[in-house]
Coordinates of C-alpha atoms in Angstrom, one line a residue:
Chain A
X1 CA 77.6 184.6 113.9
X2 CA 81.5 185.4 113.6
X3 CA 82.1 183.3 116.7
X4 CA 79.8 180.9 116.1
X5 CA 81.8 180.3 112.2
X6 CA 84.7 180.0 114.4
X7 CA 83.8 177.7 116.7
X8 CA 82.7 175.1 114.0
X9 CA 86.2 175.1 112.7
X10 CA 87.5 174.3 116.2
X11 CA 84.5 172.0 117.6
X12 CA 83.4 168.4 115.8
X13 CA 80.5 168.7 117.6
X14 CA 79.6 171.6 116.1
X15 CA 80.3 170.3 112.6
X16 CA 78.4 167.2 113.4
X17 CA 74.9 169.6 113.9
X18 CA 76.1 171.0 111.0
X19 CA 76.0 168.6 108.7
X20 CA 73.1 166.7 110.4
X21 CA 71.1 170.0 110.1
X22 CA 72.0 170.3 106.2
X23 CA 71.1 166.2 105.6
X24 CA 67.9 166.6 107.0
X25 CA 66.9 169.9 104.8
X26 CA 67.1 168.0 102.1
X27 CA 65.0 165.0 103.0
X28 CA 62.5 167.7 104.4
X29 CA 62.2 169.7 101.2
X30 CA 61.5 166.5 98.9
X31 CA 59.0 164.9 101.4
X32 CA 58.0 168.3 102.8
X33 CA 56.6 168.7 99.1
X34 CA 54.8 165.8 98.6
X35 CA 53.1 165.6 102.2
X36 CA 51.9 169.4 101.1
X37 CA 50.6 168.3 98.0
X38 CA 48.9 165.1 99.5
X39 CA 47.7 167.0 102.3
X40 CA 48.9 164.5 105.0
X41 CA 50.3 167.1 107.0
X42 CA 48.5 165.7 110.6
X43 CA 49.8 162.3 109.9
X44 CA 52.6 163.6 109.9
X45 CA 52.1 165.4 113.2
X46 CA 50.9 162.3 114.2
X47 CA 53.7 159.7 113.3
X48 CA 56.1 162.6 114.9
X49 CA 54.4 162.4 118.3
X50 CA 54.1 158.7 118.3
X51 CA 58.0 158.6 117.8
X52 CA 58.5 159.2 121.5
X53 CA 57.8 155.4 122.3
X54 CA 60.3 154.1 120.0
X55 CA 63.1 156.7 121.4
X56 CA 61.9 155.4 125.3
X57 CA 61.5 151.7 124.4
X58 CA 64.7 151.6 122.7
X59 CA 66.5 153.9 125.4
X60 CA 65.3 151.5 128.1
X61 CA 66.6 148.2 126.5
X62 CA 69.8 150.2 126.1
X63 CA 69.9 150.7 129.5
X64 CA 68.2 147.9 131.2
X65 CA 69.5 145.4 128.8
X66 CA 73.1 146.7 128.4
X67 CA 72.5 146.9 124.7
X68 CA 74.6 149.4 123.8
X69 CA 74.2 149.1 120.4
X70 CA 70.7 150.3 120.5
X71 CA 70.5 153.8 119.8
X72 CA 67.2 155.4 120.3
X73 CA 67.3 156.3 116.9
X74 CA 66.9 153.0 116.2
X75 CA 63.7 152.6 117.9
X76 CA 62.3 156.0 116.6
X77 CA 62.8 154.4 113.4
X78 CA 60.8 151.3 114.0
X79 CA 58.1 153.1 115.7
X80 CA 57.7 156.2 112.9
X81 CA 57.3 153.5 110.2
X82 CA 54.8 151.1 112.6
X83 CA 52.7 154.4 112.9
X84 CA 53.1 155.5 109.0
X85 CA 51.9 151.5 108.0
X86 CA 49.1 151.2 110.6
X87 CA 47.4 154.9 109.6
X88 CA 48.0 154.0 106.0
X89 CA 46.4 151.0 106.1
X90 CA 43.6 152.1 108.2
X91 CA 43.0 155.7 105.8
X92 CA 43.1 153.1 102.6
X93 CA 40.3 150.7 104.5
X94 CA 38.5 152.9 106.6
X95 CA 39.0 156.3 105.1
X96 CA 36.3 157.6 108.0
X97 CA 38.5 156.4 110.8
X98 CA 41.3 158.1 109.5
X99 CA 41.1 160.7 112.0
X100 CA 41.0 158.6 115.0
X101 CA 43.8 156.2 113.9
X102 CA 46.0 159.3 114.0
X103 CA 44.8 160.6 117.5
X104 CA 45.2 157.1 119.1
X105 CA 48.8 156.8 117.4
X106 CA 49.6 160.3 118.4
X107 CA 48.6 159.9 122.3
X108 CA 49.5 156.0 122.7
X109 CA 53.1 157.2 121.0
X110 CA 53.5 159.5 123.3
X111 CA 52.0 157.5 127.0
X112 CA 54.7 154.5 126.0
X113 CA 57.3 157.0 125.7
X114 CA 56.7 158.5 128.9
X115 CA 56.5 154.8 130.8
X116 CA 59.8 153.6 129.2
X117 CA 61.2 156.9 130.2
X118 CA 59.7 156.9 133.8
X119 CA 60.9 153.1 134.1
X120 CA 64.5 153.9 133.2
X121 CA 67.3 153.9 135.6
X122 CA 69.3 157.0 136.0
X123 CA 68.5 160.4 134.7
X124 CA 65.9 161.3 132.3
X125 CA 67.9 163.7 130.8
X126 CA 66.5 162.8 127.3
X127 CA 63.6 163.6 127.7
X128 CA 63.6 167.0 127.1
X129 CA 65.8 166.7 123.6
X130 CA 63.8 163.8 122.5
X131 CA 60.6 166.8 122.6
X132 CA 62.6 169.5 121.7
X133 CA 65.4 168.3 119.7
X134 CA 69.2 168.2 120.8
X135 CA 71.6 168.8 117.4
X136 CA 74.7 168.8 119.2
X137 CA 74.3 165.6 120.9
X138 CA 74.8 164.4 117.2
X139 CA 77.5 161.4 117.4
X140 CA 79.2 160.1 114.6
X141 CA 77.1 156.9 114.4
X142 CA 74.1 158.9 114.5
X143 CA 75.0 161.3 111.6
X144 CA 75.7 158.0 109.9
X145 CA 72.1 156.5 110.5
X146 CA 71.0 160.0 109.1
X147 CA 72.9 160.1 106.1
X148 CA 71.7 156.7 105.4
X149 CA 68.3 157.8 105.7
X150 CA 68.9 160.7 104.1
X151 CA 70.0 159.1 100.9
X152 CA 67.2 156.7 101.5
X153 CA 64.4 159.3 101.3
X154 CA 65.7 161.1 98.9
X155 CA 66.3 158.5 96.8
X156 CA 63.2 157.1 96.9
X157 CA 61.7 160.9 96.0
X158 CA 63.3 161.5 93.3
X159 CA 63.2 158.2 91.7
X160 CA 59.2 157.9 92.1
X161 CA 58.4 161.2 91.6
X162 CA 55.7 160.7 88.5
X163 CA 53.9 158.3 90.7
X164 CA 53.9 160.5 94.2
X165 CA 52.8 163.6 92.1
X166 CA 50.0 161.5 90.2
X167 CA 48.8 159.8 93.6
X168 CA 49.1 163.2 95.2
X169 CA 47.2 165.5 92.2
X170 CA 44.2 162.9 91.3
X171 CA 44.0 159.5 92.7
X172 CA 41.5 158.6 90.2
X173 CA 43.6 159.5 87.2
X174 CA 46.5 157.7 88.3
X175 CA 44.5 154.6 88.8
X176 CA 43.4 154.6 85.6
X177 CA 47.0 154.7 84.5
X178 CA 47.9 151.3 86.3
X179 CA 49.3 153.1 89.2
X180 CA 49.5 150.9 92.6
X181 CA 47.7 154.1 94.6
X182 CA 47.7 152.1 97.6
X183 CA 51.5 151.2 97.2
X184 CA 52.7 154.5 96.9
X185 CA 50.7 155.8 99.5
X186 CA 52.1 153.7 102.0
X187 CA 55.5 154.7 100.6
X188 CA 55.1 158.2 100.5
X189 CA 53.9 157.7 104.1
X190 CA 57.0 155.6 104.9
X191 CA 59.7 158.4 104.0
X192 CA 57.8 160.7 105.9
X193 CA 58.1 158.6 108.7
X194 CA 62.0 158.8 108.3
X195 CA 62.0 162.2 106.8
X196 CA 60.2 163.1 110.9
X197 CA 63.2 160.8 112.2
X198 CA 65.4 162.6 110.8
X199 CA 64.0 166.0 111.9
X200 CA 63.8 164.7 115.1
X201 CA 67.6 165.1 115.9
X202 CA 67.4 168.3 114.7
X203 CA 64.3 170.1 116.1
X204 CA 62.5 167.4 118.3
X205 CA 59.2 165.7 118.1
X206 CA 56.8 168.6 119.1
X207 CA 58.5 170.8 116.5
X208 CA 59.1 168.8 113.8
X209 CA 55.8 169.7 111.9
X210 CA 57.1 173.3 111.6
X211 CA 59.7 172.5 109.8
X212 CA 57.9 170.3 107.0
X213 CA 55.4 172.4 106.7
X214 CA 55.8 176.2 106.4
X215 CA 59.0 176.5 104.3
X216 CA 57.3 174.4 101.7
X217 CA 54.9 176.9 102.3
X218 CA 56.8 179.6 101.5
X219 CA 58.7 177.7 98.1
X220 CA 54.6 177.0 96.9
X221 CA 54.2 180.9 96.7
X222 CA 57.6 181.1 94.6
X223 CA 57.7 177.9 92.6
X224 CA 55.4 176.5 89.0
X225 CA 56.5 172.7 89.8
X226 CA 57.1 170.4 92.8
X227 CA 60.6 170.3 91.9
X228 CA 61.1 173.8 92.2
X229 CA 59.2 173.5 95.8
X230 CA 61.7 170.6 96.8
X231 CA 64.6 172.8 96.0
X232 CA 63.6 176.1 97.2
X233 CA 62.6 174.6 100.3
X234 CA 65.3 172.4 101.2
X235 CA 67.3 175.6 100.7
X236 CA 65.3 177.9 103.4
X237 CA 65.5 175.2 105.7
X238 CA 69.5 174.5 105.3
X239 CA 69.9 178.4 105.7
X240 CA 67.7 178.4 108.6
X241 CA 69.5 175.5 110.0
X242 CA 72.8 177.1 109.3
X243 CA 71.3 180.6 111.1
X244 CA 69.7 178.9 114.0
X245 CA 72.7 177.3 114.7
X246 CA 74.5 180.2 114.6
X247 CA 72.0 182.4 116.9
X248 CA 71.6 179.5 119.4
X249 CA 75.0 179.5 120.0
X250 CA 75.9 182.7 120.3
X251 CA 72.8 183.7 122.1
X252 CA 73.2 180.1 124.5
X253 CA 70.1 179.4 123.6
X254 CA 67.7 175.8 123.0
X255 CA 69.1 175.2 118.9
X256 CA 66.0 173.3 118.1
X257 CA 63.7 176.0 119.3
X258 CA 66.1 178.9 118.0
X259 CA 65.4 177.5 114.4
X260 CA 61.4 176.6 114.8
X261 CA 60.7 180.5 115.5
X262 CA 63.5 181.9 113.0
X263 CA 61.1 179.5 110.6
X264 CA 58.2 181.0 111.8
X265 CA 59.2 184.6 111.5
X266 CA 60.2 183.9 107.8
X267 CA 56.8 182.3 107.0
X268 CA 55.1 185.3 108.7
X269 CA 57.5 187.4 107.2
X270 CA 57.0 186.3 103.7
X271 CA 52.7 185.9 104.0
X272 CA 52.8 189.4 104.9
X273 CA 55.1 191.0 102.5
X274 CA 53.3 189.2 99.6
X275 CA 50.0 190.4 100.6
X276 CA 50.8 193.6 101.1
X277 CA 52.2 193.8 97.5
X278 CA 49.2 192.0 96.2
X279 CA 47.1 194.8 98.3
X280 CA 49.4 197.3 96.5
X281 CA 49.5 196.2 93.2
X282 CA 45.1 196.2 93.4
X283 CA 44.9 199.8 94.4
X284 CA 47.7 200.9 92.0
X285 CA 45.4 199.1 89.2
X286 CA 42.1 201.2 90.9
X287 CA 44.5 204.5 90.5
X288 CA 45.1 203.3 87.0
X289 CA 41.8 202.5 85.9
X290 CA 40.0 206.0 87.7
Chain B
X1 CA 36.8 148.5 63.1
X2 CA 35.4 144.9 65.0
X3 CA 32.1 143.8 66.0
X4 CA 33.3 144.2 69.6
X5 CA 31.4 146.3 71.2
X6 CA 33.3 149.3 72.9
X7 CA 31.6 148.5 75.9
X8 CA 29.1 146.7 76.9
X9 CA 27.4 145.8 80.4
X10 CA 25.1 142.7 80.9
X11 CA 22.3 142.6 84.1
X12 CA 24.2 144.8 86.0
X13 CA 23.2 145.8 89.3
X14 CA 25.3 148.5 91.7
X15 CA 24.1 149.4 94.9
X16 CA 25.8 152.3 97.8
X17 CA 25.3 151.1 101.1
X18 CA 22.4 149.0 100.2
X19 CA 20.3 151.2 98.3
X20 CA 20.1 150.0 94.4
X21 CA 21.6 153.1 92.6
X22 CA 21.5 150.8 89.0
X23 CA 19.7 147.9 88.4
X24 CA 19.3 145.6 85.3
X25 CA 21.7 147.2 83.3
X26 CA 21.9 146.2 80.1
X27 CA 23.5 148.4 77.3
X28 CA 25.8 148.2 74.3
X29 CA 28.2 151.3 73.2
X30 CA 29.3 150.1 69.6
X31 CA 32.7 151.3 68.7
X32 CA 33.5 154.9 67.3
X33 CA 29.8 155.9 68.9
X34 CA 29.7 159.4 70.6
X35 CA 27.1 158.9 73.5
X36 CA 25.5 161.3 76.2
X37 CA 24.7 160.4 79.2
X38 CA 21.6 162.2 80.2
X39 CA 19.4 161.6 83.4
X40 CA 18.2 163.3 87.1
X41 CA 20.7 164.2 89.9
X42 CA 21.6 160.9 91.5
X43 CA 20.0 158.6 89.0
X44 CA 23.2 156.9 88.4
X45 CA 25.0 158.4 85.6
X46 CA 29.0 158.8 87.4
X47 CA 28.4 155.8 88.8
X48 CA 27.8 153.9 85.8
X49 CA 30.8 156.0 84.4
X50 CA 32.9 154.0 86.6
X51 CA 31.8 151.1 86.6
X52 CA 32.6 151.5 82.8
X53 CA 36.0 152.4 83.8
X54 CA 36.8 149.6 86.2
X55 CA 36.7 152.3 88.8
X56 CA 34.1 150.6 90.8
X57 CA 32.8 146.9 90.6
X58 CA 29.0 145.9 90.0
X59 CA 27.4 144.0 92.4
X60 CA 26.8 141.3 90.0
X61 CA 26.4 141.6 85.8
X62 CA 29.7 141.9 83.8
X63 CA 30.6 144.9 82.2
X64 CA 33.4 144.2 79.4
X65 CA 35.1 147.1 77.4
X66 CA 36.6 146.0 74.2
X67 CA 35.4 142.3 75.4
X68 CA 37.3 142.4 78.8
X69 CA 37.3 143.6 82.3
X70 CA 37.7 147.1 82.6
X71 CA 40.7 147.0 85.4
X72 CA 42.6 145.0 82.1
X73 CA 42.0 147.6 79.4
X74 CA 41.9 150.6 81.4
X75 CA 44.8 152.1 80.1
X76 CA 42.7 152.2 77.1
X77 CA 40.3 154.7 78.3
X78 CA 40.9 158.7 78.5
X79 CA 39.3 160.1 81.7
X80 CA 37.9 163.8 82.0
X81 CA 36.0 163.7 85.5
X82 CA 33.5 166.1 86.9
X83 CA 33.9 169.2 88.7
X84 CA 37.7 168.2 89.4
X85 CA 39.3 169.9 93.1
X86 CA 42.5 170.0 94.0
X87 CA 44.6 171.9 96.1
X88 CA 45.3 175.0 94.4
X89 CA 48.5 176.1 96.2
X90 CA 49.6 173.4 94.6
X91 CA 52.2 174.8 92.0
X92 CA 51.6 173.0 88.9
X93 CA 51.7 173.9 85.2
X94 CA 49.3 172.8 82.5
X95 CA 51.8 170.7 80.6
X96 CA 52.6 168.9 83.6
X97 CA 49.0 168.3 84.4
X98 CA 48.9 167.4 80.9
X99 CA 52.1 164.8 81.1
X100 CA 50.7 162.9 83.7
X101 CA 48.4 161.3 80.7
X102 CA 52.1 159.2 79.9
X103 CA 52.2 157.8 83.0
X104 CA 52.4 154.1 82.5
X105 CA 54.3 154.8 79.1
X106 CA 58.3 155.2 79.1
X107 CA 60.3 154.7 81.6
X108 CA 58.9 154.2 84.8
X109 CA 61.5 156.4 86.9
X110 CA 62.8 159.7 87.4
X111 CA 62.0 163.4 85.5
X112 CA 59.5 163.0 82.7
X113 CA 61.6 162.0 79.5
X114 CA 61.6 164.4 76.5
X115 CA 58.7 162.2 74.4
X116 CA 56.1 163.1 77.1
X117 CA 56.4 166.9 76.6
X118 CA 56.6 166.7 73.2
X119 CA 53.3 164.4 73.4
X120 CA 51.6 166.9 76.4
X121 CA 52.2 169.7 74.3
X122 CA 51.0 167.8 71.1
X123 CA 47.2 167.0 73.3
X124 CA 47.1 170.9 74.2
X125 CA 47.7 171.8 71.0
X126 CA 44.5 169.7 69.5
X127 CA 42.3 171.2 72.2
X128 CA 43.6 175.0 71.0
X129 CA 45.4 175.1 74.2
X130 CA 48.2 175.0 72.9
X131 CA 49.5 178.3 74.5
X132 CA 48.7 177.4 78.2
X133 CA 51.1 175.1 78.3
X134 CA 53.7 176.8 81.0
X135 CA 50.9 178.5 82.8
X136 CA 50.0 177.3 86.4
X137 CA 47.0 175.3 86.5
X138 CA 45.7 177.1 89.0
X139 CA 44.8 180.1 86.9
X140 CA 43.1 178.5 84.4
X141 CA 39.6 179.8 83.7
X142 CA 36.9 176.9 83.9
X143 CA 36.7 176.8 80.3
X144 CA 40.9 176.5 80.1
X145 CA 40.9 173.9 83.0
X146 CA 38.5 171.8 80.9
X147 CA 40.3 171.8 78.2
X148 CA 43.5 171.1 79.9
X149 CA 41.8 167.5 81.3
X150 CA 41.0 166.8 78.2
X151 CA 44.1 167.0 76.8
X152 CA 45.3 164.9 79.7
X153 CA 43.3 162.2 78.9
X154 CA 44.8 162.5 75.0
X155 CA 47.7 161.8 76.0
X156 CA 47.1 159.0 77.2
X157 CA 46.1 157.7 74.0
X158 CA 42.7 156.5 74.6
X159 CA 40.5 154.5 72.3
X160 CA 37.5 155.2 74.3
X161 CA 37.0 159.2 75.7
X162 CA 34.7 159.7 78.7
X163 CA 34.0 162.7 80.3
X164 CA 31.5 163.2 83.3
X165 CA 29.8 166.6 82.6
X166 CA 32.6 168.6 80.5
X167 CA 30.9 171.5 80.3
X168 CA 28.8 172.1 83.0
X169 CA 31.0 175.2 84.4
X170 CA 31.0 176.8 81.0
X171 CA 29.7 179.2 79.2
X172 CA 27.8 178.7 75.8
X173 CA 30.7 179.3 73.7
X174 CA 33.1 177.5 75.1
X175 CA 30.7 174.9 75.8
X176 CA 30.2 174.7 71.6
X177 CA 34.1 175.0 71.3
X178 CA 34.9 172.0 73.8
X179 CA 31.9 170.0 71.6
X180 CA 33.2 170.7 68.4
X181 CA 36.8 169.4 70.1
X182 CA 35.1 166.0 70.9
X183 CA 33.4 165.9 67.2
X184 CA 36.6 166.0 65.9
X185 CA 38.4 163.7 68.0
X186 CA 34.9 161.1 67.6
X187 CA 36.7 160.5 64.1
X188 CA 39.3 158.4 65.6
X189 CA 37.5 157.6 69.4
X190 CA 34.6 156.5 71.3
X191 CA 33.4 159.1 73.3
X192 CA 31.2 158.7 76.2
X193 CA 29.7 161.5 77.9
X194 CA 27.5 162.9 80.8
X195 CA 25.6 165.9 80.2
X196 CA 22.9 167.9 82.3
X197 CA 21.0 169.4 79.2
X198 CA 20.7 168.0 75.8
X199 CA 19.8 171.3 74.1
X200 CA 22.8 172.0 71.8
X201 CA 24.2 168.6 72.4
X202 CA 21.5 166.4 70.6
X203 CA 23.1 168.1 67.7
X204 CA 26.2 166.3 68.7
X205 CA 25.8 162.9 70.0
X206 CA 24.8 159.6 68.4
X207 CA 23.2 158.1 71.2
X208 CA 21.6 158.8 74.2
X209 CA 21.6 156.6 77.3
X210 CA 19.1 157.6 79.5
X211 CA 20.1 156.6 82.8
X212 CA 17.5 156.6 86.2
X213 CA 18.3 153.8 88.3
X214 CA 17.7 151.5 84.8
X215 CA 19.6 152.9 81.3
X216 CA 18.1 152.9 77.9
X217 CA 20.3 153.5 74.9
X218 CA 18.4 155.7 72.1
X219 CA 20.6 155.8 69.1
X220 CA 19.4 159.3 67.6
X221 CA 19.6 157.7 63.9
X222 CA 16.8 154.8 65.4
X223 CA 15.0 158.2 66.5
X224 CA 14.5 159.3 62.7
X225 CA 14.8 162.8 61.7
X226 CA 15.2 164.4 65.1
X227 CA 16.2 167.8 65.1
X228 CA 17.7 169.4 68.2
X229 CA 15.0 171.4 69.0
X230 CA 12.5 168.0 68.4
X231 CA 14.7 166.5 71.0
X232 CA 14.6 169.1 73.2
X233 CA 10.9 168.9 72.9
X234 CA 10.6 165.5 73.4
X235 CA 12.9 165.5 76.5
X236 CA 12.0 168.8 77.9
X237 CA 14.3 170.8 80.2
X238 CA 13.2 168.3 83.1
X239 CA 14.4 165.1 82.2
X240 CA 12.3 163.2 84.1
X241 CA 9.5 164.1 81.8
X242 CA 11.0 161.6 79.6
X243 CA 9.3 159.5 77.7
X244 CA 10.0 156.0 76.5
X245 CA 6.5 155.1 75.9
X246 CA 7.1 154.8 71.7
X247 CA 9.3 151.6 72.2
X248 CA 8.3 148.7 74.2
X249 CA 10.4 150.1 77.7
X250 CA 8.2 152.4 79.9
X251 CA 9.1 155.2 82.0
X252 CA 12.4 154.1 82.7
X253 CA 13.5 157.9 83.4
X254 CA 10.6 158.8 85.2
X255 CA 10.7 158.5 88.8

């Protein structure tokens, strides 16, 4: 970890990861929250997956077209929010469907990706850190599309956040109270769209999930409000970020990877411990009470 | 108070995926009345909760509330609804459950500003729950989560109260507390209820609306001198014994 605090000081690369890793904790602890509390957790999955297309669509016209101003970024983007508006608007009209909208968006996401990638010229060295996440192939103009999302999403959470608890709590109720349910659905589905972009330079597609998911899960077992799960939560993940980095580096190992099953060791970790106090705390109660 | 009836619903007909679920409704709730709903499993009473509420839309008929659509006045009407689920690792206290009744008032961005705690803790306080305000939701008992909806839909302000089966989880005390609760706020508000048994609650209402596929409003005063126990007689513990056939409708809450 020494070396590792080192090297940042010496390497812009490194300090690139860095600060694209702590951006994206944020974004993931405020949207992390809500797609807990509105249980859209495998639309999520599902927007991630399909974000492969936009990365090999866009990678191929960079290529192919000499449009070097196309960052795959760009087309992840375009394609997360495509797949966030068409399951939205099929879960608000067809609520049955839901389901299958998601599968189809997931797998097509992913086929197209795999074409464009297969169609490109040269080496299909992305691949493999589109899936799995490359954080220090972080570029200047990327960490500047992130921070721009980042403030995006974030904004957006913060500002709304009456109306994406109330949608997210009881749908009903916040009907009643002249809420535009459908609007903010399709919003809150929106910045997760960008919130998985943004994850997606850090961890890659497949992992992605991991990351929005369990330390959320771990804040909801520690926090009394939303906020309190948005701030705990962006916290675990910057430190497991800032860790993962670390071990990855010293270790030469995948970084994206490094920090999915540091995550999932805390989340184990901390399920276990609390149990096993609750466990203790019951019989310590039976000992009391005999 | 004016003329205008609270709410009132003219030949309306709802039907689910074809089949008629209410048909030639016609009913009047006159203001400040406190009605219960009353009527067999799937004979219509949520559904013609909603379409009171603007939460669904009748087929044909009008339903007006306060003389106009229910999507327009909505924010006008305080909604407790049945059996309510969420997810319960959801971290949550009861006065922000309870805040979520100003919605729509204030400032639409951001925290909640200072006027909607003091008003959440104000609608806990008149449902004597006062002192679960920074407890999680999720540890509520069922007579505490009640309580805590209904103070939600205080705070909103409501003219018009309706609950969908309030005390169906509860026990008999707090089933008399949570009444005496809506006898109190019937001073100031309409109240329009569902309710599975009409025992204690005969006691209580005004009106009954007896609701199987077609409703029927009984006001209890048109009924003469009906006791509880009368009522209870009259209705029996099955309420598809009813029977209408004193006034000139017949059977409407028989099968």
């Amino acid at each position: 970890m020494i070396d590792f605090l080192h090297a940042v000081g010496n390497h812009a690369f490194l300090q690139y990861a860095l600060a694209a890793g702590l951006l994206a904790s944020v974004a993931c602890g405020v949207v992390g929250a809500y797609v807990a509390a509105r249980r859209i957790t495998y639309i999520a999955g599902g927007i991630a997956h399909s974000v492969l297309g936009g990365l090999g669509a866009a990678r191929y016209l960079q290529v192919t077209q000499g449009w070097e101003w196309l960052h795959p970024l760009y087309g992840a983007v375009v394609a997360a929010l495509l797949a966030a508006l068409v399951i939205g608007m099929v879960s608000i009209r067809w609520r049955e469907s839901e389901d299958t909208a998601i599968s189809a968006i997931w797998a097509i996401g992913m086929a197209a990706g795999v074409l464009f990638i297969a169609r490109t010229p040269g080496y299909a060295e992305n691949l493999m850190s589109y899936l799995f996440g490359n954080i220090l192939m972080v570029t200047p103009t990327s960490l500047w599309l992130i921070a721009a999302l980042d403030l995006l999403v974030v904004g957006l959470g913060l500002l709304f956040y009456k109306q994406l608890l109330a949608i997210s709590f009881d749908e009903e109720f916040a009907r009643m109270r002249g809420i535009n349910v459908e609007a903010f659905y399709l919003l809150l589905l929106c910045m997760t769209a960008l919130t998985v972009v943004l994850l997606v330079t850090v961890v890659g597609l497949v992992l992605v999930i991991a990351l929005l998911t369990l330390p959320v899960a771990i804040a909801g077992r520690f926090s009394r409000s939303l906020w309190q799960v948005m701030g705990i939560s962006a916290l675990i993940i910057a430190a497991l970020t800032v860790v993962g980095l670390g071990v990855s580096y010293d270790a030469d190992l995948p970084a994206g990877a490094t920090i999915i099953i540091l995550t999932g060791g805390l989340y184990l970790a901390v399920i276990g411990a609390t149990s096993l106090s609750a466990k203790l705390r019951r019989s310590h109660a039976d000992v009391d009470q005999a | 108070m004016s003329d205008t009836p609270a709410i009132e619903m003219t030949d309306v007909r709802f039907s689910y995926n074809g089949d008629p679920v209410l048909v030639d409704v016609n009913v009047s709730v006159p203001p400040l009345d406190l009605a219960g709903i009353v009527g067999p499993n799937g004979g219509g009473k949520t559904t013609l909760l909603k379409l009171m509420m603007g939460l669904l839309q009748p087929d044909s008929g009008n339903v007006r509330v306060f003389g106009r659509r229910p999507r327009e006045v909505a924010q006008r009407i305080g909604y407790v609804p049945q059996g309510f689920s969420y997810d319960r690792r959801m971290p949550i206290t009861a006065l922000d459950v309870v805040m979520m009744g100003r919605l729509g008032k204030g400032a639409p961005f951001g925290p909640w500003a200072r006027d909607a705690r003091v008003s959440a803790q104000e609608a806990l306080d008149r449902v004597g729950a006062g002192a679960l305000a920074h407890r999680l939701f999720s540890e509520a008992s069922a007579g505490q989560l009640q309580r805590v909806l209904i103070a939600r839909a205080l705070a909103t302000e409501p003219e018009i109260l309706v609950l969908d089966e309030p005390t169906s989880s509860l026990d008999a005390a707090a089933e008399r507390e949570i009444y005496s609760i809506l006898r109190e706020l019937n001073e100031r508000m309409t109240i329009v209820l569902v309710t599975h048994d009409l025992g204690f609650v005969s006691s209580v209402v005004k009106s009954v609306l007896c609701v199987n596929r077609h409703v029927k409003r009984h006001p209890t005063t048109e009924l003469g001198e009906i006791t509880g126990e009368l009522l209870e007689e009259l209705y029996g513990s099955d309420l598809r014994l009813v029977r209408h056939d004193q006034s000139d409708q017949t059977g409407y809450c028989r099968d």
